[in-house]
Short mmCIF file of N, CA, C and O in Angstrom, two decimals:
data_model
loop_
_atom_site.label_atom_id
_atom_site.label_comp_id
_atom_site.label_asym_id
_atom_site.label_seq_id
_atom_site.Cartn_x
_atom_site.Cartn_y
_atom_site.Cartn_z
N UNK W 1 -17.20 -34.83 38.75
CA UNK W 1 -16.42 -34.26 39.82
C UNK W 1 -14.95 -34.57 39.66
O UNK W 1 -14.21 -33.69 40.11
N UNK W 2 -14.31 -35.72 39.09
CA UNK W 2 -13.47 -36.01 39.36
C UNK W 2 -12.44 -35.50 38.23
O UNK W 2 -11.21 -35.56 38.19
N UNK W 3 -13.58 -34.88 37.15
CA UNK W 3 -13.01 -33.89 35.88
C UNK W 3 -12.01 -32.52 36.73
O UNK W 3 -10.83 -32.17 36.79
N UNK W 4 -13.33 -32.09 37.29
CA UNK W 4 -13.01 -30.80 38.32
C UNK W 4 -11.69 -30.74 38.67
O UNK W 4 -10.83 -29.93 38.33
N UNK W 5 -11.61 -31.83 39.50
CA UNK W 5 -10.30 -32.46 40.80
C UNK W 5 -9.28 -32.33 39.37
O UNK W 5 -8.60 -31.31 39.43
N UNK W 6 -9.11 -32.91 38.47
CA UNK W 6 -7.92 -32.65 37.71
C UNK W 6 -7.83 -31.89 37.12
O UNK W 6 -6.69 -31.68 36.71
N UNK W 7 -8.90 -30.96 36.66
CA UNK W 7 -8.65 -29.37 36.20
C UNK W 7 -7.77 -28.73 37.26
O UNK W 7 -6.62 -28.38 37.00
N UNK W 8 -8.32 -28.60 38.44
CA UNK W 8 -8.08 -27.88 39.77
C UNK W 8 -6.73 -28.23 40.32
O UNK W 8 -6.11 -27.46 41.06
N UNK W 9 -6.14 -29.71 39.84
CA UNK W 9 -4.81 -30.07 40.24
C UNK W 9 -3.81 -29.59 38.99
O UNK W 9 -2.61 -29.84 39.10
N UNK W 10 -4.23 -28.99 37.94
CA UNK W 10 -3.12 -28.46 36.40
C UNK W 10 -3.48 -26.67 36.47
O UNK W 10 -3.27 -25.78 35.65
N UNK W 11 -3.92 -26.65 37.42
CA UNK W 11 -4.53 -25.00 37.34
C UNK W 11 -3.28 -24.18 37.28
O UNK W 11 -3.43 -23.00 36.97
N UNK W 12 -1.79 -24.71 37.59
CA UNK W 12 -1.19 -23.37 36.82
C UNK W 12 -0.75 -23.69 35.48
O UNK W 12 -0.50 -22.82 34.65
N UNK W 13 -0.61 -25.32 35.18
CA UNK W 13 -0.34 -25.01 33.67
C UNK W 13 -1.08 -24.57 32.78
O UNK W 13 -0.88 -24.22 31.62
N UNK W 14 -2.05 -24.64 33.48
CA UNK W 14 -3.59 -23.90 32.43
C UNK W 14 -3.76 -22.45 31.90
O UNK W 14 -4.07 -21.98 30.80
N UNK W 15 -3.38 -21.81 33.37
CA UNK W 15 -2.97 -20.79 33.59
C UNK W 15 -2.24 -20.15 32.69
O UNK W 15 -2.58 -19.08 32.19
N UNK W 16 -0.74 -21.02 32.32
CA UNK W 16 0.61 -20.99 31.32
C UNK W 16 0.04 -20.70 29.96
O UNK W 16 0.20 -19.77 29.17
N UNK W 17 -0.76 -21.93 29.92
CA UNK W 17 -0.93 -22.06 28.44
C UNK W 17 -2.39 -20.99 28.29
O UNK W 17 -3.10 -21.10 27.30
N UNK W 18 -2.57 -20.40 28.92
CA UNK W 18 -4.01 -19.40 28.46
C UNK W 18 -3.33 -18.01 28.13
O UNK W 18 -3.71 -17.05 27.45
N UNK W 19 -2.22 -18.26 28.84
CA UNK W 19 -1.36 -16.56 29.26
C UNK W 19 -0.51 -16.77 27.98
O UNK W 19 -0.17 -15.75 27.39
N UNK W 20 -0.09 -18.06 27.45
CA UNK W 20 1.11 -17.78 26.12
C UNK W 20 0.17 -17.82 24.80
O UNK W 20 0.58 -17.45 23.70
N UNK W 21 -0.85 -18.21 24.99
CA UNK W 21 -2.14 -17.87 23.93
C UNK W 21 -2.58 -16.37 23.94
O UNK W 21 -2.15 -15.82 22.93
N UNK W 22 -3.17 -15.68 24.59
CA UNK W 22 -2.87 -14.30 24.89
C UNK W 22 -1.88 -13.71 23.98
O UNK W 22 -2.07 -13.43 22.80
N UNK W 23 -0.38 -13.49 24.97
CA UNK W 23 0.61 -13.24 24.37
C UNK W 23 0.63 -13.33 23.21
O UNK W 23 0.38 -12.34 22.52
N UNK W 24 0.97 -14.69 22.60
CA UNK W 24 0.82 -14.68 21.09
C UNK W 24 0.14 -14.07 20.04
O UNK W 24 0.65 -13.52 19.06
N UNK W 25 -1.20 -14.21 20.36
CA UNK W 25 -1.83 -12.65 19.94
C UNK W 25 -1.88 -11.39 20.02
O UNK W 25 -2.52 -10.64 19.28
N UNK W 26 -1.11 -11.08 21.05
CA UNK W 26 -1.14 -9.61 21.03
C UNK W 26 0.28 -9.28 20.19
O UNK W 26 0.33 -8.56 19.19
N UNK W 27 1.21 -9.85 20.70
CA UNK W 27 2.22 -10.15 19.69
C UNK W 27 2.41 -10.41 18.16
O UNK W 27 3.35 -10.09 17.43
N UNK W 28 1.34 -11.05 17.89
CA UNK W 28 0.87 -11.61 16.65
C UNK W 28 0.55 -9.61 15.72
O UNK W 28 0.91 -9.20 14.62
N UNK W 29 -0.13 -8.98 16.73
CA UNK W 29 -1.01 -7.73 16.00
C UNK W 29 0.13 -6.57 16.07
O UNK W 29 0.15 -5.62 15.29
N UNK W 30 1.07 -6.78 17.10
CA UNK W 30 1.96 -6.04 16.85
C UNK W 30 3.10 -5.77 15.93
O UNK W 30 3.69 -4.82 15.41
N UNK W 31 3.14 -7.20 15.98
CA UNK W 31 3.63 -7.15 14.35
C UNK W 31 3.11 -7.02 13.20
O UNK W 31 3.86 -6.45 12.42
N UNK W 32 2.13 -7.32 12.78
CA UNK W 32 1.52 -6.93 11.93
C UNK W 32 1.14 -5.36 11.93
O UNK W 32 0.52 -4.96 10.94
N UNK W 33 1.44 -4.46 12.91
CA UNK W 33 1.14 -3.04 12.69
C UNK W 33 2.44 -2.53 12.24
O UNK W 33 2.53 -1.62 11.41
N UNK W 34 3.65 -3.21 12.89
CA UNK W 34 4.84 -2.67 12.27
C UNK W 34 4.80 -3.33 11.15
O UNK W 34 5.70 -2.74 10.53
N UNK W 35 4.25 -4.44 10.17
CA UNK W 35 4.72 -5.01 8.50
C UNK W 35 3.81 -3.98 8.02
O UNK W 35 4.00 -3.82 6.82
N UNK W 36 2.90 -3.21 8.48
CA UNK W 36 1.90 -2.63 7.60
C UNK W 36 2.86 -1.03 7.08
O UNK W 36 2.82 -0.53 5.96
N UNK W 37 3.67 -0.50 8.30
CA UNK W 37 4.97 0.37 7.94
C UNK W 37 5.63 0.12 7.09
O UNK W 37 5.90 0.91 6.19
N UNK W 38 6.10 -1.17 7.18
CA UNK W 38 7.12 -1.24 5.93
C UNK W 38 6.29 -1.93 4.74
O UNK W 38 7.09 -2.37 3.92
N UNK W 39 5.43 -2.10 4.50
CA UNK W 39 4.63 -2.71 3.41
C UNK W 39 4.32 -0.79 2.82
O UNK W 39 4.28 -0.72 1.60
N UNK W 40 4.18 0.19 3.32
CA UNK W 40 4.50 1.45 2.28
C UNK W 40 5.73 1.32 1.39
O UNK W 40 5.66 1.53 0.18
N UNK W 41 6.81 0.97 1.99
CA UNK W 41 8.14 0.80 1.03
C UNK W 41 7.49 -0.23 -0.12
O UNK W 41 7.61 0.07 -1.31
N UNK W 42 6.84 -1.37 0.26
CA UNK W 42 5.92 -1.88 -0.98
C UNK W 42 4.87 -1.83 -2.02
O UNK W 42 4.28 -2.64 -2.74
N UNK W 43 4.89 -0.25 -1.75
CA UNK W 43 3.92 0.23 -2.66
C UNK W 43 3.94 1.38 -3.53
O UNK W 43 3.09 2.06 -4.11
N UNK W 44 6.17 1.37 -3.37
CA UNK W 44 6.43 2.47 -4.31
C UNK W 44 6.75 2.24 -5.86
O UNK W 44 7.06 1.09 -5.57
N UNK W 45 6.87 2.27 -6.71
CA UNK W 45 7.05 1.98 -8.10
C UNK W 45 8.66 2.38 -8.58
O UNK W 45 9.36 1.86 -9.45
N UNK W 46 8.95 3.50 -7.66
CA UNK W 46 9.96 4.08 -7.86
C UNK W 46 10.27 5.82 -7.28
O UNK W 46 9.44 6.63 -6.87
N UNK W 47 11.36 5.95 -7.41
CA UNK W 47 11.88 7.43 -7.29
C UNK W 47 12.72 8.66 -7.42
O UNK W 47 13.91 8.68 -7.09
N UNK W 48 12.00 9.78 -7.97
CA UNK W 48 12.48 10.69 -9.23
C UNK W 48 12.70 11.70 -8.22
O UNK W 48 11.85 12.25 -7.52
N UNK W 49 14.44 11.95 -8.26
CA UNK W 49 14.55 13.21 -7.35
C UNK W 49 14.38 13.33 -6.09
O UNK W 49 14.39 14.39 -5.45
N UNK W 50 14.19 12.19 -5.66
CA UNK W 50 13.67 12.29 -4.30
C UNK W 50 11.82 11.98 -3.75
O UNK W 50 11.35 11.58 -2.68
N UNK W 51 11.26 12.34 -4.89
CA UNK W 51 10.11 12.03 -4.86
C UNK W 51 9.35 10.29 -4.87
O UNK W 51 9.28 9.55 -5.85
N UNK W 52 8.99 10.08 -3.85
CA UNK W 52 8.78 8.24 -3.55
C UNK W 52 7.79 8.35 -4.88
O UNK W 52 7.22 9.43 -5.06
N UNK W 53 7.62 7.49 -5.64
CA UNK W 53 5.71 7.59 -6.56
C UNK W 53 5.42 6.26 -6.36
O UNK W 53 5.96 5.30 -6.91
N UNK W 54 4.38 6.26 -5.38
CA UNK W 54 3.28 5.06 -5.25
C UNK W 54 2.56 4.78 -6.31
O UNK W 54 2.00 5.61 -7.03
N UNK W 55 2.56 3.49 -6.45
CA UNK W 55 1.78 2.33 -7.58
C UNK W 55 0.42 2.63 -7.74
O UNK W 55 0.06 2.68 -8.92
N UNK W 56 -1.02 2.98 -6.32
CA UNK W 56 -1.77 3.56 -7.28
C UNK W 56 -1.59 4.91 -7.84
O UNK W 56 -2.10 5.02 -8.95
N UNK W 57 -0.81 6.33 -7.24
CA UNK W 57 -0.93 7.19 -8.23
C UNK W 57 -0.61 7.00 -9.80
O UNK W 57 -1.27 7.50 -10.71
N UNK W 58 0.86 5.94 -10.01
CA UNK W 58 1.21 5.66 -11.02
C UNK W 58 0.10 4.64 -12.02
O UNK W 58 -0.08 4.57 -13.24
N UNK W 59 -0.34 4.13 -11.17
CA UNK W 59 -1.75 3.19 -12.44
C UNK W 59 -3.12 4.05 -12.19
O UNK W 59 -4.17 3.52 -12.55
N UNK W 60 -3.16 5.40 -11.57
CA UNK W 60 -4.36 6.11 -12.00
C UNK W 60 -3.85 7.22 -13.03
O UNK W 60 -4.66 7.96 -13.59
N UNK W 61 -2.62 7.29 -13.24
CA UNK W 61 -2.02 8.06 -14.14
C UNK W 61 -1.97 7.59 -15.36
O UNK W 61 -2.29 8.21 -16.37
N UNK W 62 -1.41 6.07 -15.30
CA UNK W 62 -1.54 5.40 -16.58
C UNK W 62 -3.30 4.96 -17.09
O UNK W 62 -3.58 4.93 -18.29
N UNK W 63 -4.12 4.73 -16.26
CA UNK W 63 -5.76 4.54 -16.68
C UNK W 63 -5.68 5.61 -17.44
O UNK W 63 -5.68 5.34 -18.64
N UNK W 64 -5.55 7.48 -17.00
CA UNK W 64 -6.23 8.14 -17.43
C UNK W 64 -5.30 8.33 -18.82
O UNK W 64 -5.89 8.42 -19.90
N UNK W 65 -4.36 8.38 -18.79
CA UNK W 65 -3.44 8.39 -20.18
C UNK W 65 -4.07 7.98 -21.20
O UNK W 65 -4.41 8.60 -22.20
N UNK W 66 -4.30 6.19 -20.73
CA UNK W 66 -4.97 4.96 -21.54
C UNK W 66 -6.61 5.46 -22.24
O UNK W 66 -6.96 5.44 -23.42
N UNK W 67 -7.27 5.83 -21.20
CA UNK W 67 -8.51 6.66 -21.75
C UNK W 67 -8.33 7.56 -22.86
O UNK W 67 -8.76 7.34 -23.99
N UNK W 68 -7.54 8.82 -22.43
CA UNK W 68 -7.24 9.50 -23.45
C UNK W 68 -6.95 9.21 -24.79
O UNK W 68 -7.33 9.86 -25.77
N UNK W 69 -6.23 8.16 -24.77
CA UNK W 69 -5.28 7.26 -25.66
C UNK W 69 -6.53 6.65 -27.02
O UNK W 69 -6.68 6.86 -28.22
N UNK W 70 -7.20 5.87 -26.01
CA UNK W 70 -8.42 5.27 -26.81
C UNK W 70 -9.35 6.14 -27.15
O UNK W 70 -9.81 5.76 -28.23
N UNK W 71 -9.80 6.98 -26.84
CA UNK W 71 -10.57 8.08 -27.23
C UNK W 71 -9.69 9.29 -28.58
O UNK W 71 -10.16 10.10 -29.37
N UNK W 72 -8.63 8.95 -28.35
CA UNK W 72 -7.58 9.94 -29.43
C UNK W 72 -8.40 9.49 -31.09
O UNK W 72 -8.98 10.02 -32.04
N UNK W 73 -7.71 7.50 -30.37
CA UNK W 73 -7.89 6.46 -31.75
C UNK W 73 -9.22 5.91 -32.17
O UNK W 73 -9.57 5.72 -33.33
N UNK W 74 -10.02 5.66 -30.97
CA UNK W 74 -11.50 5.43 -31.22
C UNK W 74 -11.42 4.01 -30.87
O UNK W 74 -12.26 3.32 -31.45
N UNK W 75 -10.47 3.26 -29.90
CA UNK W 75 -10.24 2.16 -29.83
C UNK W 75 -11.27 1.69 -28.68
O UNK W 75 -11.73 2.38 -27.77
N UNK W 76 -11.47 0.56 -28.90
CA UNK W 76 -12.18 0.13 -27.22
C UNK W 76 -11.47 -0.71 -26.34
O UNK W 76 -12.00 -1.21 -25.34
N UNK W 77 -10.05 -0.95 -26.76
CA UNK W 77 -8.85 -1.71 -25.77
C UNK W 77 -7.73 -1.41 -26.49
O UNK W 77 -7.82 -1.23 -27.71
N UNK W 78 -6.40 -1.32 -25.73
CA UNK W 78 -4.79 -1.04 -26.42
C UNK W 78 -4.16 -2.45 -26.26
O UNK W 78 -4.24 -2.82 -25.09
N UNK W 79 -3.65 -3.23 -26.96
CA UNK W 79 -2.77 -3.85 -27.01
C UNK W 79 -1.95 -3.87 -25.79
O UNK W 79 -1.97 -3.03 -24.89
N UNK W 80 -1.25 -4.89 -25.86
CA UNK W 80 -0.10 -4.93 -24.73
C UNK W 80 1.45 -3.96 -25.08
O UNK W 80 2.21 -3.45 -24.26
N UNK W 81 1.50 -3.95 -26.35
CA UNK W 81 2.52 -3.17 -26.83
C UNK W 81 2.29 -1.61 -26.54
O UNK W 81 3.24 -1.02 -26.03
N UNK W 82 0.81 -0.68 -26.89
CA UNK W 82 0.42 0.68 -26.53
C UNK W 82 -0.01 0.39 -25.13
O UNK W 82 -0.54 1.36 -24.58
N UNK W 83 0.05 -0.42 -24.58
CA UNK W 83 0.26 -0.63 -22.76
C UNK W 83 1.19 -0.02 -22.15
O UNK W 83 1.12 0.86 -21.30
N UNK W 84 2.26 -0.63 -22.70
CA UNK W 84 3.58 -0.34 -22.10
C UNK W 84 4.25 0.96 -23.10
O UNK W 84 5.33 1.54 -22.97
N UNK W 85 3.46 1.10 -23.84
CA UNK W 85 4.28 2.42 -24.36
C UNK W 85 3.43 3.90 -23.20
O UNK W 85 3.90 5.01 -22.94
N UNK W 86 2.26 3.37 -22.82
CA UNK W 86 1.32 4.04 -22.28
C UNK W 86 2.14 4.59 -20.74
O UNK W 86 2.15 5.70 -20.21
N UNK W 87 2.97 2.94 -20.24
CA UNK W 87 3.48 3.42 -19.10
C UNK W 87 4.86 3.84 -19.08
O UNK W 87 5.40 4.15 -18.02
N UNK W 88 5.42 3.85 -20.12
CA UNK W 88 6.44 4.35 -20.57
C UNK W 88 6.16 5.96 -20.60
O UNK W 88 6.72 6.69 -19.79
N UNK W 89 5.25 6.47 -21.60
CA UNK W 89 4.84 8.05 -21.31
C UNK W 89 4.50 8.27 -19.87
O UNK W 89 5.16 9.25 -19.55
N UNK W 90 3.85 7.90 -18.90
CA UNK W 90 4.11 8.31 -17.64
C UNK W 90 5.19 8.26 -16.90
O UNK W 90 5.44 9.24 -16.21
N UNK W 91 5.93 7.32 -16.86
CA UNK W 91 7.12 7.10 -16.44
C UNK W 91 8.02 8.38 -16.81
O UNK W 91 8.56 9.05 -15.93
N UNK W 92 8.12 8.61 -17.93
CA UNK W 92 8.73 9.67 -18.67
C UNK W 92 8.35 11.39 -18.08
O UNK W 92 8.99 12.45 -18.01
N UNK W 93 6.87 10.91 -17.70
CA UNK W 93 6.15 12.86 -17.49
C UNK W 93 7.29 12.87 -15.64
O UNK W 93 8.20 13.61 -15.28
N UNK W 94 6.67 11.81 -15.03
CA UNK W 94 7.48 11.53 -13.79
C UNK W 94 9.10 12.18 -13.56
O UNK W 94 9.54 12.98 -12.74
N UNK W 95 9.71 11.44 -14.66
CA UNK W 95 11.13 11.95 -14.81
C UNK W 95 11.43 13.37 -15.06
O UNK W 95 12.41 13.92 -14.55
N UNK W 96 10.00 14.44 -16.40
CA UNK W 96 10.70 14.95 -16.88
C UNK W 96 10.23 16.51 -15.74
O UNK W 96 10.81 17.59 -15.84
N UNK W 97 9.51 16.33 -15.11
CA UNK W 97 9.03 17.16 -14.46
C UNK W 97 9.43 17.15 -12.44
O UNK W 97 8.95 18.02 -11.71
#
């Protein structure tokens, strides 16, 4: 009982601290819906002309290149050097078109 009696005597700081717990979370999600806006600006690679090009179109462009690539040569992996020459030719189709 005498738990009660001093719950019942802090009942508005309780109150305080239940309501800035709350808050904080809802606060907490609201921001996080606006970082998820600008986390698109983090998922561009770059931009040609005006055109934004997002990172996965640009690495499903470079996979399928890479496929092609190994299937040209009969390879079953490219080097790190025909990697970057790989994303170099996309980079390039990007620019030239």
């Amino acid at each position: 009982m005498a738990a009660l009696g001093k719950i019942r005597s802090k009942g508005v700081l309780l109150i305080c601290i239940i309501s800035l717990g709350l808050f904080a979370f809802i606060a907490e999600e609201a921001f996080r819906s606006c970082e998820s806006s600008s986390n698109d600006a983090r998922q561009q690679v770059g931009e040609v002309l005006g055109e934004k090009i997002n990172v996965t179109e640009f690495q499903k462009l470079v996979d399928e290149y890479t496929e092609v690539i190994k299937m040209q040569q009969g390879q079953d992996n490219l080097n790190e050097d025909q990697l970057n020459q790989v994303k170099d030719m996309v980079w390039n189709t990007y620019v030239q078109t």
